[in-house]
Tab-separated table of C-alpha atoms in Angstrom:
chain	number	residue	atom	x	y	z
A	16	UNK	CA	91.354	131.097	104.817
A	17	UNK	CA	93.807	128.995	106.771
A	18	UNK	CA	96.415	127.015	104.915
A	19	UNK	CA	95.246	124.012	106.883
A	20	UNK	CA	92.395	123.718	104.381
A	21	UNK	CA	94.892	122.095	102.002
A	22	UNK	CA	95.028	119.052	104.245
A	23	UNK	CA	91.365	118.785	105.231
A	24	UNK	CA	89.419	115.992	103.618
A	25	UNK	CA	87.381	118.537	101.614
A	26	UNK	CA	90.535	120.340	100.471
A	27	UNK	CA	92.246	117.088	99.553
A	28	UNK	CA	89.313	115.951	97.471
A	29	UNK	CA	89.440	119.266	95.561
A	30	UNK	CA	93.094	119.026	94.531
A	31	UNK	CA	92.864	115.309	93.944
A	32	UNK	CA	90.067	115.966	91.487
A	33	UNK	CA	92.385	118.433	89.729
A	34	UNK	CA	95.097	115.777	89.475
A	35	UNK	CA	92.594	113.204	88.291
A	36	UNK	CA	91.094	115.549	85.648
A	37	UNK	CA	94.224	117.207	84.268
A	38	UNK	CA	96.833	114.621	85.100
A	39	UNK	CA	99.419	115.020	87.845
A	40	UNK	CA	102.144	116.359	85.532
A	41	UNK	CA	99.827	118.989	84.058
A	42	UNK	CA	98.659	120.327	87.413
A	43	UNK	CA	100.891	123.003	88.956
A	44	UNK	CA	101.308	123.941	92.592
A	45	UNK	CA	99.628	127.237	91.655
A	46	UNK	CA	96.581	125.339	90.398
A	47	UNK	CA	96.385	123.443	93.671
A	48	UNK	CA	96.792	126.598	95.763
A	49	UNK	CA	94.033	128.322	93.769
A	50	UNK	CA	91.709	125.339	94.022
A	51	UNK	CA	91.865	125.401	97.823
A	52	UNK	CA	91.952	129.204	98.119
A	53	UNK	CA	95.487	129.882	99.363
A	54	UNK	CA	98.441	131.723	97.805
A	55	UNK	CA	101.280	129.897	96.107
A	56	UNK	CA	103.583	131.198	98.831
A	57	UNK	CA	101.415	129.649	101.531
A	58	UNK	CA	101.395	126.426	99.569
A	59	UNK	CA	105.184	126.235	99.493
A	60	UNK	CA	105.393	127.019	103.197
A	61	UNK	CA	103.571	123.732	103.755
A	62	UNK	CA	104.887	121.482	101.002
A	63	UNK	CA	108.317	121.181	99.390
A	64	UNK	CA	106.701	120.241	96.073
A	65	UNK	CA	103.373	119.064	94.671
A	66	UNK	CA	104.319	115.403	95.127
A	67	UNK	CA	104.394	116.002	98.869
A	68	UNK	CA	100.726	116.964	98.823
A	69	UNK	CA	99.917	113.331	98.141
A	70	UNK	CA	102.184	112.030	100.884
A	71	UNK	CA	101.917	114.593	103.682
A	72	UNK	CA	100.105	112.183	106.015
A	73	UNK	CA	103.112	109.848	106.282
A	74	UNK	CA	104.148	110.888	109.787
A	75	UNK	CA	100.646	110.576	111.226
A	76	UNK	CA	100.364	107.204	109.488
A	77	UNK	CA	103.622	105.862	110.949
A	78	UNK	CA	102.769	107.327	114.365
A	79	UNK	CA	99.493	105.381	114.428
A	80	UNK	CA	101.337	102.091	113.898
A	81	UNK	CA	103.832	102.962	116.640
A	82	UNK	CA	101.126	104.056	119.101
A	83	UNK	CA	99.372	100.708	118.769
A	84	UNK	CA	102.587	98.749	119.077
A	85	UNK	CA	103.892	100.707	122.053
A	86	UNK	CA	100.595	100.436	123.957
A	87	UNK	CA	100.722	96.612	123.949
A	88	UNK	CA	101.655	95.030	127.306
A	89	UNK	CA	105.236	93.847	127.950
A	90	UNK	CA	105.926	90.340	126.759
A	91	UNK	CA	103.518	90.559	123.806
A	92	UNK	CA	104.747	88.266	121.003
A	93	UNK	CA	106.161	89.966	117.860
A	94	UNK	CA	103.239	89.157	115.542
A	95	UNK	CA	100.783	90.273	118.239
A	96	UNK	CA	102.655	93.579	118.423
A	97	UNK	CA	102.178	93.846	114.669
A	98	UNK	CA	98.494	93.052	115.088
A	99	UNK	CA	98.193	95.855	117.672
A	100	UNK	CA	99.996	98.243	115.299
A	101	UNK	CA	97.654	97.301	112.434
A	102	UNK	CA	94.557	97.751	114.626
A	103	UNK	CA	95.704	101.245	115.498
A	104	UNK	CA	96.716	102.273	111.975
A	105	UNK	CA	93.683	100.882	110.162
A	106	UNK	CA	91.477	102.953	112.501
A	107	UNK	CA	92.890	106.012	110.649
A	108	UNK	CA	90.899	104.952	107.593
A	109	UNK	CA	87.189	105.001	108.422
A	110	UNK	CA	84.816	104.219	105.574
A	111	UNK	CA	84.078	107.919	104.888
A	112	UNK	CA	87.699	108.249	103.802
A	113	UNK	CA	87.416	105.463	101.224
A	114	UNK	CA	86.299	107.677	98.262
A	115	UNK	CA	89.265	110.003	98.867
A	116	UNK	CA	91.674	107.050	99.121
A	117	UNK	CA	90.308	105.653	95.859
A	118	UNK	CA	90.864	108.887	93.906
A	119	UNK	CA	94.312	109.312	95.442
A	120	UNK	CA	95.296	105.802	94.346
A	121	UNK	CA	94.038	106.453	90.808
A	122	UNK	CA	96.311	109.511	90.614
A	123	UNK	CA	99.294	107.609	91.999
A	124	UNK	CA	98.802	104.550	89.798
A	125	UNK	CA	98.690	106.776	86.694
A	126	UNK	CA	102.156	108.209	87.404
A	127	UNK	CA	105.141	105.823	87.735
A	128	UNK	CA	107.205	108.330	89.751
A	129	UNK	CA	104.402	108.679	92.274
A	130	UNK	CA	103.976	104.915	92.458
A	131	UNK	CA	107.699	104.619	93.234
A	132	UNK	CA	107.401	107.243	95.951
A	133	UNK	CA	104.442	105.378	97.436
A	134	UNK	CA	106.405	102.117	97.546
A	135	UNK	CA	109.309	103.908	99.129
A	136	UNK	CA	107.143	105.392	101.866
A	137	UNK	CA	105.635	101.972	102.597
A	138	UNK	CA	109.157	100.543	102.788
A	139	UNK	CA	109.992	103.310	105.274
A	140	UNK	CA	107.159	102.011	107.428
A	141	UNK	CA	108.842	98.595	107.528
A	142	UNK	CA	112.036	100.188	108.813
A	143	UNK	CA	110.169	102.174	111.467
A	144	UNK	CA	108.256	99.100	112.670
A	145	UNK	CA	111.411	96.987	112.845
A	146	UNK	CA	113.042	99.657	115.029
A	147	UNK	CA	110.022	99.744	117.354
A	148	UNK	CA	110.070	95.949	117.685
A	149	UNK	CA	113.774	95.945	118.528
A	150	UNK	CA	113.142	98.562	121.217
A	151	UNK	CA	110.643	96.070	122.679
A	152	UNK	CA	113.443	93.518	122.937
A	153	UNK	CA	112.576	91.544	119.795
A	154	UNK	CA	115.729	90.111	118.185
A	155	UNK	CA	116.863	91.665	114.930
A	156	UNK	CA	115.804	88.904	112.528
A	157	UNK	CA	112.369	88.450	114.093
A	158	UNK	CA	111.904	92.230	114.096
A	159	UNK	CA	112.719	92.449	110.387
A	160	UNK	CA	110.439	89.518	109.478
A	161	UNK	CA	107.496	90.707	111.596
A	162	UNK	CA	107.849	94.328	110.424
A	163	UNK	CA	108.071	93.461	106.717
A	164	UNK	CA	105.187	91.013	106.845
A	165	UNK	CA	103.126	93.556	108.817
A	166	UNK	CA	103.819	96.142	106.129
A	167	UNK	CA	102.837	93.654	103.423
A	168	UNK	CA	99.616	92.813	105.271
A	169	UNK	CA	98.718	96.490	105.420
A	170	UNK	CA	99.441	96.939	101.713
A	171	UNK	CA	97.336	93.946	100.689
A	172	UNK	CA	94.459	94.953	102.975
A	173	UNK	CA	94.520	98.563	101.782
A	174	UNK	CA	94.477	97.526	98.113
A	175	UNK	CA	91.396	95.407	98.753
A	176	UNK	CA	89.679	98.096	100.849
A	177	UNK	CA	89.753	100.620	97.990
A	178	UNK	CA	88.521	98.218	95.326
A	179	UNK	CA	85.287	99.185	93.638
A	180	UNK	CA	82.414	97.382	95.305
A	181	UNK	CA	84.305	96.492	98.497
A	182	UNK	CA	82.185	97.327	101.543
A	183	UNK	CA	84.021	95.713	104.461
A	184	UNK	CA	86.006	97.990	106.791
A	185	UNK	CA	89.792	98.202	106.584
A	186	UNK	CA	90.264	96.739	110.106
A	187	UNK	CA	88.099	93.743	109.151
A	188	UNK	CA	90.041	93.149	105.937
A	189	UNK	CA	93.408	93.494	107.706
A	190	UNK	CA	92.334	90.910	110.288
A	191	UNK	CA	91.392	88.519	107.476
A	192	UNK	CA	94.754	89.014	105.721
A	193	UNK	CA	96.662	88.445	108.964
A	194	UNK	CA	94.685	85.259	109.656
A	195	UNK	CA	95.475	84.021	106.147
A	196	UNK	CA	99.168	84.716	106.656
A	197	UNK	CA	99.072	82.682	109.853
A	198	UNK	CA	97.319	79.790	108.111
A	199	UNK	CA	99.737	79.799	105.160
A	200	UNK	CA	103.043	80.386	106.910
A	201	UNK	CA	102.427	78.326	110.004
A	202	UNK	CA	102.519	75.019	108.137
B	27	UNK	CA	134.714	94.505	71.840
B	28	UNK	CA	131.177	93.230	72.174
B	29	UNK	CA	128.573	95.381	73.905
B	30	UNK	CA	127.865	92.377	76.092
B	31	UNK	CA	130.908	93.370	78.146
B	32	UNK	CA	128.703	95.996	79.808
B	33	UNK	CA	126.756	93.266	81.520
B	34	UNK	CA	129.570	90.878	82.395
B	35	UNK	CA	130.594	90.764	86.038
B	36	UNK	CA	133.931	92.381	85.173
B	37	UNK	CA	132.212	95.126	83.170
B	38	UNK	CA	129.668	95.738	85.898
B	39	UNK	CA	132.348	96.080	88.537
B	40	UNK	CA	134.084	98.702	86.358
B	41	UNK	CA	131.091	101.000	85.954
B	42	UNK	CA	129.954	100.416	89.513
B	43	UNK	CA	133.341	101.626	90.694
B	44	UNK	CA	132.808	104.740	88.584
B	45	UNK	CA	129.443	105.354	90.256
B	46	UNK	CA	130.905	104.685	93.694
B	47	UNK	CA	133.889	107.011	93.107
B	48	UNK	CA	132.225	109.934	91.323
B	49	UNK	CA	128.668	109.569	92.525
B	50	UNK	CA	125.811	108.319	90.360
B	51	UNK	CA	124.610	111.802	89.334
B	52	UNK	CA	128.109	112.876	88.264
B	53	UNK	CA	128.743	109.806	86.106
B	54	UNK	CA	127.468	110.089	82.516
B	55	UNK	CA	126.471	107.329	80.147
B	56	UNK	CA	129.535	108.351	78.107
B	57	UNK	CA	131.776	107.723	81.127
B	58	UNK	CA	130.269	104.270	81.523
B	59	UNK	CA	130.609	103.462	77.823
B	60	UNK	CA	134.273	104.561	77.882
B	61	UNK	CA	134.998	102.589	81.049
B	62	UNK	CA	133.841	99.362	79.443
B	63	UNK	CA	135.232	100.156	75.983
B	64	UNK	CA	132.081	100.647	73.894
B	65	UNK	CA	130.700	103.679	72.073
B	66	UNK	CA	127.969	105.813	73.552
B	67	UNK	CA	125.733	104.710	70.689
B	68	UNK	CA	126.230	101.055	71.599
B	69	UNK	CA	125.481	101.915	75.193
B	70	UNK	CA	122.128	103.456	74.314
B	71	UNK	CA	121.249	100.503	72.100
B	72	UNK	CA	121.334	98.386	75.268
B	73	UNK	CA	120.046	100.741	77.942
B	74	UNK	CA	117.385	103.466	77.884
B	75	UNK	CA	119.325	105.460	80.490
B	76	UNK	CA	122.129	105.018	83.001
B	77	UNK	CA	119.686	104.036	85.754
B	78	UNK	CA	118.827	100.954	83.722
B	79	UNK	CA	122.430	99.767	83.937
B	80	UNK	CA	121.834	99.073	87.612
B	81	UNK	CA	118.583	97.246	87.011
B	82	UNK	CA	119.075	95.386	83.730
B	83	UNK	CA	119.005	91.939	85.414
B	84	UNK	CA	115.380	92.300	86.501
B	85	UNK	CA	113.919	89.941	83.883
B	86	UNK	CA	116.456	87.192	84.582
B	87	UNK	CA	115.809	87.682	88.283
B	88	UNK	CA	112.020	87.356	87.973
B	89	UNK	CA	112.416	84.430	85.571
B	90	UNK	CA	114.466	82.515	88.158
B	91	UNK	CA	111.667	82.831	90.724
B	92	UNK	CA	109.098	81.694	88.161
B	93	UNK	CA	111.202	78.751	86.987
B	94	UNK	CA	111.459	77.418	90.539
B	95	UNK	CA	107.783	77.923	91.217
B	96	UNK	CA	106.617	76.383	87.944
B	97	UNK	CA	108.832	73.302	88.361
B	98	UNK	CA	107.170	72.335	91.660
B	99	UNK	CA	104.777	69.344	91.428
B	100	UNK	CA	100.995	69.910	91.213
B	101	UNK	CA	99.305	70.292	94.582
B	102	UNK	CA	102.313	71.952	96.225
B	103	UNK	CA	101.110	74.302	99.007
B	104	UNK	CA	101.438	78.077	98.377
B	105	UNK	CA	104.305	78.684	100.814
B	106	UNK	CA	106.139	75.641	99.457
B	107	UNK	CA	105.792	77.114	95.971
B	108	UNK	CA	107.365	80.287	97.362
B	109	UNK	CA	110.137	78.207	98.920
B	110	UNK	CA	110.814	76.595	95.527
B	111	UNK	CA	110.880	80.046	93.891
B	112	UNK	CA	113.333	81.333	96.512
B	113	UNK	CA	115.593	78.287	96.112
B	114	UNK	CA	115.781	78.924	92.393
B	115	UNK	CA	116.294	82.701	92.628
B	116	UNK	CA	118.884	82.672	95.403
B	117	UNK	CA	120.992	80.298	93.281
B	118	UNK	CA	121.512	83.308	90.949
B	119	UNK	CA	123.662	84.890	93.652
B	120	UNK	CA	126.677	82.682	94.319
B	121	UNK	CA	129.218	84.001	96.794
B	122	UNK	CA	131.542	85.293	94.040
B	123	UNK	CA	128.831	87.779	93.174
B	124	UNK	CA	128.684	89.183	96.719
B	125	UNK	CA	131.370	91.919	96.292
B	126	UNK	CA	129.563	93.211	93.183
B	127	UNK	CA	126.210	93.185	94.984
B	128	UNK	CA	127.731	95.108	97.883
B	129	UNK	CA	129.104	97.913	95.684
B	130	UNK	CA	125.843	98.074	93.749
B	131	UNK	CA	123.859	98.486	96.981
B	132	UNK	CA	126.198	101.247	98.165
B	133	UNK	CA	125.524	103.157	94.944
B	134	UNK	CA	121.768	102.636	95.220
B	135	UNK	CA	121.557	103.547	98.901
B	136	UNK	CA	123.415	106.812	98.235
B	137	UNK	CA	120.786	107.963	95.739
B	138	UNK	CA	117.120	108.246	96.841
B	139	UNK	CA	115.781	108.016	93.280
B	140	UNK	CA	117.669	104.751	92.747
B	141	UNK	CA	116.454	103.405	96.084
B	142	UNK	CA	112.887	104.176	94.989
B	143	UNK	CA	113.465	102.369	91.695
B	144	UNK	CA	114.869	99.362	93.576
B	145	UNK	CA	111.802	99.191	95.824
B	146	UNK	CA	109.572	99.478	92.807
B	147	UNK	CA	111.297	96.597	91.042
B	148	UNK	CA	111.004	94.422	94.149
B	149	UNK	CA	107.319	95.304	94.325
B	150	UNK	CA	107.034	94.210	90.687
B	151	UNK	CA	108.370	90.826	91.748
B	152	UNK	CA	105.480	90.498	94.219
B	153	UNK	CA	102.992	91.107	91.416
B	154	UNK	CA	104.687	88.558	89.147
B	155	UNK	CA	104.775	85.902	91.887
B	156	UNK	CA	101.121	86.462	92.782
B	157	UNK	CA	100.187	85.937	89.130
B	158	UNK	CA	102.197	82.703	88.963
B	159	UNK	CA	100.519	81.412	92.131
B	160	UNK	CA	97.060	82.173	90.758
B	161	UNK	CA	97.936	80.281	87.581
B	162	UNK	CA	98.681	77.320	89.875
B	163	UNK	CA	95.124	77.533	91.210
B	164	UNK	CA	95.955	79.387	94.428
B	165	UNK	CA	93.069	81.708	95.445
B	166	UNK	CA	93.629	85.420	95.078
B	167	UNK	CA	94.111	86.359	98.738
B	168	UNK	CA	96.471	83.462	99.478
B	169	UNK	CA	98.406	84.286	96.304
B	170	UNK	CA	98.825	87.922	97.361
B	171	UNK	CA	99.869	87.005	100.908
B	172	UNK	CA	102.323	84.277	99.862
B	173	UNK	CA	103.802	86.418	97.066
B	174	UNK	CA	104.291	89.506	99.222
B	175	UNK	CA	105.788	87.582	102.126
B	176	UNK	CA	108.061	85.703	99.715
B	177	UNK	CA	109.253	89.023	98.319
B	178	UNK	CA	109.848	90.327	101.845
B	179	UNK	CA	111.798	87.175	102.744
B	180	UNK	CA	114.030	87.666	99.716
B	181	UNK	CA	114.619	91.324	100.601
B	182	UNK	CA	115.521	90.559	104.216
B	183	UNK	CA	117.800	87.673	103.232
B	184	UNK	CA	119.545	89.701	100.535
B	185	UNK	CA	120.192	92.620	102.913
B	186	UNK	CA	121.835	90.244	105.372
B	187	UNK	CA	123.825	88.441	102.656
B	188	UNK	CA	125.582	91.641	101.570
B	189	UNK	CA	126.422	92.820	105.090
B	190	UNK	CA	130.111	93.261	105.826
B	191	UNK	CA	131.414	90.139	107.544
B	192	UNK	CA	128.514	87.882	106.496
B	193	UNK	CA	129.853	84.583	105.146
B	194	UNK	CA	126.788	82.340	104.867
B	195	UNK	CA	125.330	81.719	101.411
B	196	UNK	CA	122.168	83.501	100.249
B	197	UNK	CA	120.192	80.209	99.991
B	198	UNK	CA	121.132	79.368	103.601
B	199	UNK	CA	120.090	82.803	104.848
B	200	UNK	CA	116.808	82.720	102.900
B	201	UNK	CA	115.978	79.323	104.436
B	202	UNK	CA	116.599	80.752	107.900
B	203	UNK	CA	114.366	83.788	107.235
B	204	UNK	CA	111.575	81.569	105.901
B	205	UNK	CA	111.801	79.322	108.966
B	206	UNK	CA	111.596	82.366	111.223
B	207	UNK	CA	108.514	83.604	109.381
B	208	UNK	CA	106.889	80.222	109.904
B	209	UNK	CA	107.734	80.264	113.629
B	210	UNK	CA	106.455	83.828	114.121
B	211	UNK	CA	103.325	83.805	111.979
B	212	UNK	CA	102.171	80.290	112.710
B	213	UNK	CA	101.210	81.076	116.311
């Protein structure tokens, strides 16, 4: 079986269930490898440690923001670049992914070290977005403000999307959060 | 000598210099206790671990935001409540504190685990501010958006305040960042 199974949605749900049942600390890399049918050696060829299993999608995630931003026409205003980035990134999370995202968040929220890592990765997104805005000619302060608020909008929208009972799509929620930001901050 | 010396500006500069010289990992709690003239036992009565030395001001910091927010008159708009919170919190960082804040940031930036802790504490501020806004009758989404953007504004302003060569005060920089947010997001 290919090692890629670790990162398929089905594979992810299997090891997430392990984390959720046994607790993250109590689950070893060997347990995860066994659960998805690969050897421990194969596991460590793909992940530096078991924490990384939860965060391996970071590059794809950041790339989606950048793709949206970079595809916008020249002269697009900073917050519209952020809107384009959000449209592109939220498309990575169709509704069939919501149950997985919910279990993943439960595991992360139950472990302070994982929650810190999650915050850190989201902060990294802010840095990446600010760099992309500056490359589009946005001045440094505007780039920082637009990038950090864009990151905050994503975080707020994502938290709402994975709430129990929430049925709206992530793109729809992100659009609502962005509109609220505009209404509040534009005064 | 009172244990309080650990948390005076002079005491903080002494152990920060230790961290900066030897590296955070290589500096023990005993080194810190010796540097400020207290016993190791006294040290551990005040701090759970050496990481906490860098973050002990968190409660005072959050309290300053809340004091500003809670002192605003009834009916104040959400972003104006955030402005009041920022005015109060930035007053905690007069210019004589800038050299200390710069050394502290150098230590934190050199250690990924500390940087993660710092992000986590800033995220905690967002949660605290959102709660305070809701207690003022602000709806949940507006509270989340205003709190998270307020936290981002503080982070951006603080980063600029401690840059080499920066001479403007933190309150002045925070006001500029907030005005830029309004200009960008209000479109």
